[in-house]
PDB file of C-alpha atoms in Angstrom:
ATOM      1  CA  SER A   1      48.169 107.963  65.402  1.00  0.00           C
ATOM      2  CA  MET A   2      48.897 104.782  67.448  1.00  0.00           C
ATOM      3  CA  ILE A   3      45.275 104.190  68.151  1.00  0.00           C
ATOM      4  CA  VAL A   4      44.173 104.700  64.541  1.00  0.00           C
ATOM      5  CA  GLY A   5      47.127 102.593  63.251  1.00  0.00           C
ATOM      6  CA  ASN A   6      46.372  99.734  65.758  1.00  0.00           C
ATOM      7  CA  LEU A   7      42.810  99.608  65.060  1.00  0.00           C
ATOM      8  CA  THR A   8      43.252  99.569  61.344  1.00  0.00           C
ATOM      9  CA  SER A   9      45.724  96.887  61.698  1.00  0.00           C
ATOM     10  CA  ALA A  10      43.244  94.889  63.841  1.00  0.00           C
ATOM     11  CA  TYR A  11      40.700  95.322  60.897  1.00  0.00           C
ATOM     12  CA  LEU A  12      43.268  94.263  58.364  1.00  0.00           C
ATOM     13  CA  LEU A  13      44.325  91.237  60.263  1.00  0.00           C
ATOM     14  CA  THR A  14      40.824  90.011  61.213  1.00  0.00           C
ATOM     15  CA  GLY A  15      38.400  91.523  58.647  1.00  0.00           C
ATOM     16  CA  ASP A  16      36.225  92.515  61.483  1.00  0.00           C
ATOM     17  CA  LYS A  17      34.608  96.000  60.746  1.00  0.00           C
ATOM     18  CA  LYS A  18      34.040  96.611  64.455  1.00  0.00           C
ATOM     19  CA  TYR A  19      37.594  98.157  64.547  1.00  0.00           C
ATOM     20  CA  VAL A  20      36.830 100.733  61.748  1.00  0.00           C
ATOM     21  CA  GLU A  21      34.402 102.907  63.514  1.00  0.00           C
ATOM     22  CA  PRO A  22      36.554 103.498  66.679  1.00  0.00           C
ATOM     23  CA  ALA A  23      39.488 104.463  64.331  1.00  0.00           C
ATOM     24  CA  MET A  24      37.264 106.766  62.295  1.00  0.00           C
ATOM     25  CA  LYS A  25      35.944 108.373  65.543  1.00  0.00           C
ATOM     26  CA  HIS A  26      39.572 109.519  66.171  1.00  0.00           C
ATOM     27  CA  VAL A  27      40.188 110.534  62.621  1.00  0.00           C
ATOM     28  CA  ARG A  28      36.946 112.559  62.645  1.00  0.00           C
ATOM     29  CA  ALA A  29      37.771 114.300  65.903  1.00  0.00           C
ATOM     30  CA  TRP A  30      41.339 115.150  64.888  1.00  0.00           C
ATOM     31  CA  PHE A  31      40.936 116.015  61.146  1.00  0.00           C
ATOM     32  CA  ILE A  32      37.279 116.518  60.141  1.00  0.00           C
ATOM     33  CA  ASN A  33      35.155 117.972  62.850  1.00  0.00           C
ATOM     34  CA  GLN A  34      35.515 121.654  62.659  1.00  0.00           C
ATOM     35  CA  LYS A  35      35.043 122.076  66.381  1.00  0.00           C
ATOM     36  CA  THR A  36      37.663 119.571  67.592  1.00  0.00           C
ATOM     37  CA  ARG A  37      39.997 119.145  64.680  1.00  0.00           C
ATOM     38  CA  MET A  38      43.726 120.135  64.844  1.00  0.00           C
ATOM     39  CA  ASN A  39      44.652 123.009  62.815  1.00  0.00           C
ATOM     40  CA  PRO A  40      46.770 121.956  59.767  1.00  0.00           C
ATOM     41  CA  HIS A  41      49.920 123.703  60.909  1.00  0.00           C
ATOM     42  CA  LEU A  42      52.469 123.560  63.846  1.00  0.00           C
ATOM     43  CA  LEU A  43      52.872 127.286  64.553  1.00  0.00           C
ATOM     44  CA  TYR A  44      53.275 126.608  68.258  1.00  0.00           C
ATOM     45  CA  ALA A  45      55.210 123.283  68.236  1.00  0.00           C
ATOM     46  CA  GLN A  46      57.902 123.008  70.651  1.00  0.00           C
ATOM     47  CA  ALA A  47      57.159 126.405  71.988  1.00  0.00           C
ATOM     48  CA  ILE A  48      59.231 127.704  75.015  1.00  0.00           C
ATOM     49  CA  GLN A  49      57.547 130.010  77.230  1.00  0.00           C
ATOM     50  CA  GLY A  50      59.132 133.401  77.114  1.00  0.00           C
ATOM     51  CA  ILE A  51      61.569 132.422  74.352  1.00  0.00           C
ATOM     52  CA  ALA A  52      59.796 131.055  71.240  1.00  0.00           C
ATOM     53  CA  THR A  53      56.095 130.774  70.375  1.00  0.00           C
ATOM     54  CA  GLY A  54      56.993 127.777  68.192  1.00  0.00           C
ATOM     55  CA  ARG A  55      59.889 126.276  66.282  1.00  0.00           C
ATOM     56  CA  GLY A  56      60.239 124.297  63.034  1.00  0.00           C
ATOM     57  CA  ILE A  57      61.922 121.421  64.701  1.00  0.00           C
ATOM     58  CA  GLY A  58      58.493 120.435  66.174  1.00  0.00           C
ATOM     59  CA  ILE A  59      57.553 119.238  62.646  1.00  0.00           C
ATOM     60  CA  ILE A  60      59.482 115.946  63.527  1.00  0.00           C
ATOM     61  CA  ASP A  61      56.904 115.476  66.216  1.00  0.00           C
ATOM     62  CA  THR A  62      54.202 114.668  63.630  1.00  0.00           C
ATOM     63  CA  ILE A  63      55.922 111.690  61.975  1.00  0.00           C
ATOM     64  CA  HIS A  64      53.451 109.515  63.707  1.00  0.00           C
ATOM     65  CA  LEU A  65      50.772 110.865  61.549  1.00  0.00           C
ATOM     66  CA  ILE A  66      52.182 108.793  58.819  1.00  0.00           C
ATOM     67  CA  GLU A  67      50.284 105.945  60.605  1.00  0.00           C
ATOM     68  CA  VAL A  68      47.175 107.846  60.256  1.00  0.00           C
ATOM     69  CA  VAL A  69      47.659 108.409  56.490  1.00  0.00           C
ATOM     70  CA  GLN A  70      48.546 104.646  55.967  1.00  0.00           C
ATOM     71  CA  SER A  71      45.353 103.664  57.778  1.00  0.00           C
ATOM     72  CA  LEU A  72      43.386 106.081  55.631  1.00  0.00           C
ATOM     73  CA  ILE A  73      44.885 104.698  52.568  1.00  0.00           C
ATOM     74  CA  ARG A  74      44.039 101.235  53.430  1.00  0.00           C
ATOM     75  CA  LEU A  75      40.535 101.870  54.743  1.00  0.00           C
ATOM     76  CA  GLU A  76      39.813 103.980  51.507  1.00  0.00           C
ATOM     77  CA  LYS A  77      41.113 101.160  49.432  1.00  0.00           C
ATOM     78  CA  ALA A  78      38.757  98.686  51.332  1.00  0.00           C
ATOM     79  CA  GLY A  79      35.774 100.927  50.663  1.00  0.00           C
ATOM     80  CA  LEU A  80      35.122 101.734  54.347  1.00  0.00           C
ATOM     81  CA  LEU A  81      35.349 105.630  54.167  1.00  0.00           C
ATOM     82  CA  SER A  82      32.591 107.849  53.054  1.00  0.00           C
ATOM     83  CA  GLU A  83      33.402 110.141  50.123  1.00  0.00           C
ATOM     84  CA  GLU A  84      33.126 113.142  52.539  1.00  0.00           C
ATOM     85  CA  GLU A  85      35.611 111.512  54.913  1.00  0.00           C
ATOM     86  CA  ILE A  86      38.005 110.993  51.988  1.00  0.00           C
ATOM     87  CA  LYS A  87      37.483 114.586  50.845  1.00  0.00           C
ATOM     88  CA  GLN A  88      37.935 116.189  54.401  1.00  0.00           C
ATOM     89  CA  THR A  89      41.054 114.186  55.417  1.00  0.00           C
ATOM     90  CA  LYS A  90      42.607 114.680  52.063  1.00  0.00           C
ATOM     91  CA  ALA A  91      42.010 118.441  52.427  1.00  0.00           C
ATOM     92  CA  TRP A  92      43.541 118.448  55.919  1.00  0.00           C
ATOM     93  CA  PHE A  93      46.678 116.742  54.860  1.00  0.00           C
ATOM     94  CA  ALA A  94      46.940 118.835  51.665  1.00  0.00           C
ATOM     95  CA  ALA A  95      46.786 121.986  53.796  1.00  0.00           C
ATOM     96  CA  TYR A  96      49.250 120.659  56.323  1.00  0.00           C
ATOM     97  CA  LEU A  97      51.552 119.609  53.401  1.00  0.00           C
ATOM     98  CA  THR A  98      51.191 123.157  52.018  1.00  0.00           C
ATOM     99  CA  TRP A  99      52.057 124.695  55.440  1.00  0.00           C
ATOM    100  CA  MET A 100      55.060 122.414  56.059  1.00  0.00           C
ATOM    101  CA  SER A 101      56.491 123.289  52.504  1.00  0.00           C
ATOM    102  CA  THR A 102      55.861 126.971  52.439  1.00  0.00           C
ATOM    103  CA  HIS A 103      56.135 128.365  56.039  1.00  0.00           C
ATOM    104  CA  PRO A 104      59.548 129.203  57.289  1.00  0.00           C
ATOM    105  CA  TYR A 105      59.240 126.537  60.137  1.00  0.00           C
ATOM    106  CA  GLY A 106      58.672 124.021  57.318  1.00  0.00           C
ATOM    107  CA  THR A 107      61.311 125.160  54.883  1.00  0.00           C
ATOM    108  CA  ASP A 108      63.863 125.331  57.722  1.00  0.00           C
ATOM    109  CA  GLU A 109      63.063 121.688  58.459  1.00  0.00           C
ATOM    110  CA  MET A 110      63.223 120.767  54.916  1.00  0.00           C
ATOM    111  CA  ASN A 111      66.589 122.352  54.418  1.00  0.00           C
ATOM    112  CA  ALA A 112      68.100 120.909  57.593  1.00  0.00           C
ATOM    113  CA  THR A 113      71.203 118.858  57.237  1.00  0.00           C
ATOM    114  CA  ASN A 114      70.414 115.960  59.558  1.00  0.00           C
ATOM    115  CA  ASN A 115      67.474 113.533  60.394  1.00  0.00           C
ATOM    116  CA  HIS A 116      65.168 116.474  60.708  1.00  0.00           C
ATOM    117  CA  ALA A 117      65.204 117.001  56.806  1.00  0.00           C
ATOM    118  CA  THR A 118      64.700 113.156  56.434  1.00  0.00           C
ATOM    119  CA  CYS A 119      61.811 113.161  58.624  1.00  0.00           C
ATOM    120  CA  TRP A 120      60.390 116.205  56.826  1.00  0.00           C
ATOM    121  CA  ALA A 121      60.650 114.389  53.518  1.00  0.00           C
ATOM    122  CA  MET A 122      59.294 111.040  54.998  1.00  0.00           C
ATOM    123  CA  GLN A 123      56.131 113.001  56.045  1.00  0.00           C
ATOM    124  CA  ALA A 124      55.787 114.990  52.942  1.00  0.00           C
ATOM    125  CA  ALA A 125      56.056 112.019  50.657  1.00  0.00           C
ATOM    126  CA  ILE A 126      53.200 109.955  52.361  1.00  0.00           C
ATOM    127  CA  PHE A 127      51.065 113.104  52.624  1.00  0.00           C
ATOM    128  CA  ALA A 128      51.679 113.894  49.004  1.00  0.00           C
ATOM    129  CA  LYS A 129      50.952 110.282  48.034  1.00  0.00           C
ATOM    130  CA  TYR A 130      47.719 110.403  50.060  1.00  0.00           C
ATOM    131  CA  THR A 131      46.468 113.786  48.512  1.00  0.00           C
ATOM    132  CA  GLY A 132      47.672 113.026  44.899  1.00  0.00           C
ATOM    133  CA  ASN A 133      50.508 115.521  44.950  1.00  0.00           C
ATOM    134  CA  GLN A 134      53.042 114.009  42.371  1.00  0.00           C
ATOM    135  CA  GLU A 135      55.171 117.104  42.265  1.00  0.00           C
ATOM    136  CA  MET A 136      55.882 116.830  45.985  1.00  0.00           C
ATOM    137  CA  MET A 137      56.444 113.144  45.868  1.00  0.00           C
ATOM    138  CA  ASP A 138      59.086 113.959  43.126  1.00  0.00           C
ATOM    139  CA  ILE A 139      60.673 116.485  45.257  1.00  0.00           C
ATOM    140  CA  CYS A 140      61.091 114.054  48.189  1.00  0.00           C
ATOM    141  CA  ALA A 141      62.583 111.398  45.814  1.00  0.00           C
ATOM    142  CA  GLU A 142      64.929 113.856  44.392  1.00  0.00           C
ATOM    143  CA  ARG A 143      65.959 115.188  47.801  1.00  0.00           C
ATOM    144  CA  TYR A 144      66.550 111.526  48.986  1.00  0.00           C
ATOM    145  CA  LYS A 145      68.828 110.692  46.044  1.00  0.00           C
ATOM    146  CA  ASN A 146      70.786 113.964  45.627  1.00  0.00           C
ATOM    147  CA  ILE A 147      70.825 115.464  49.012  1.00  0.00           C
ATOM    148  CA  PHE A 148      70.244 113.022  51.851  1.00  0.00           C
ATOM    149  CA  LEU A 149      72.430 110.182  50.402  1.00  0.00           C
ATOM    150  CA  VAL A 150      75.073 112.525  49.050  1.00  0.00           C
ATOM    151  CA  ASN A 151      75.235 114.883  52.148  1.00  0.00           C
ATOM    152  CA  GLN A 152      74.168 112.723  55.058  1.00  0.00           C
ATOM    153  CA  MET A 153      75.478 109.219  54.637  1.00  0.00           C
ATOM    154  CA  LYS A 154      79.087 108.293  54.085  1.00  0.00           C
ATOM    155  CA  GLU A 155      80.067 105.422  51.883  1.00  0.00           C
ATOM    156  CA  ASP A 156      80.587 103.298  54.871  1.00  0.00           C
ATOM    157  CA  GLY A 157      76.900 103.776  55.795  1.00  0.00           C
ATOM    158  CA  SER A 158      77.549 106.088  58.709  1.00  0.00           C
ATOM    159  CA  PHE A 159      75.821 109.438  59.367  1.00  0.00           C
ATOM    160  CA  PRO A 160      78.542 111.874  60.442  1.00  0.00           C
ATOM    161  CA  ARG A 161      76.077 114.620  61.461  1.00  0.00           C
ATOM    162  CA  GLU A 162      74.190 112.035  63.577  1.00  0.00           C
ATOM    163  CA  LEU A 163      77.433 110.830  65.170  1.00  0.00           C
ATOM    164  CA  ASN A 164      78.384 114.276  66.335  1.00  0.00           C
ATOM    165  CA  ARG A 165      75.101 114.547  68.301  1.00  0.00           C
ATOM    166  CA  THR A 166      74.433 113.632  72.011  1.00  0.00           C
ATOM    167  CA  LYS A 167      73.020 110.231  71.177  1.00  0.00           C
ATOM    168  CA  PRO A 168      74.837 109.215  68.135  1.00  0.00           C
ATOM    169  CA  TYR A 169      73.707 105.536  67.961  1.00  0.00           C
ATOM    170  CA  GLY A 170      70.001 106.301  68.448  1.00  0.00           C
ATOM    171  CA  TYR A 171      70.106 109.388  66.051  1.00  0.00           C
ATOM    172  CA  SER A 172      71.892 107.249  63.489  1.00  0.00           C
ATOM    173  CA  LEU A 173      69.311 104.520  63.775  1.00  0.00           C
ATOM    174  CA  PHE A 174      66.436 106.925  63.655  1.00  0.00           C
ATOM    175  CA  ASN A 175      67.776 108.561  60.516  1.00  0.00           C
ATOM    176  CA  LEU A 176      68.260 105.214  58.819  1.00  0.00           C
ATOM    177  CA  ASP A 177      64.656 104.226  59.629  1.00  0.00           C
ATOM    178  CA  ALA A 178      63.403 107.583  58.371  1.00  0.00           C
ATOM    179  CA  MET A 179      65.385 107.020  55.140  1.00  0.00           C
ATOM    180  CA  ALA A 180      64.072 103.475  54.717  1.00  0.00           C
ATOM    181  CA  THR A 181      60.378 104.741  55.353  1.00  0.00           C
ATOM    182  CA  LEU A 182      60.896 107.551  52.841  1.00  0.00           C
ATOM    183  CA  CYS A 183      62.066 104.945  50.176  1.00  0.00           C
ATOM    184  CA  GLU A 184      59.046 102.896  50.842  1.00  0.00           C
TER     185      GLU A 184
END
């Protein structure tokens, strides 16, 4: 995600297309090529040998895929992606979005009461934007206005659930950043 985001940023800053192909090489390997792509689910995320084959809290680890989607949006807008690349990447992110909104790992994260739910919605919103899923974008906006602000943030701007955790300052900043990104 960092490589794709950085290469796309280099293209956007310079206009030099030499940055696009290396970015797309990673996109093709991770999201398009059937032999190498990541499966559009996180069934084994944050697995603990002998205890859990995977856990929903691993969904927070894919927040950096937002950079990939932001890059794909910009590269598509610039006319630098083939129709097949657009079709395949949107199919991958649509499948991942479906998984994270229907599998118990995903619904557990969606219904968490702290930054995990915010990060779920932040991801779901951008993946929905990219794939044209207006219904999911509306769900994320509704959750922000009627659940996250109401249940996570106090009137003084603090996040009580984050303040009760092991790294209160870091978790509070992380949640604030996720909320701002979700709004964007």
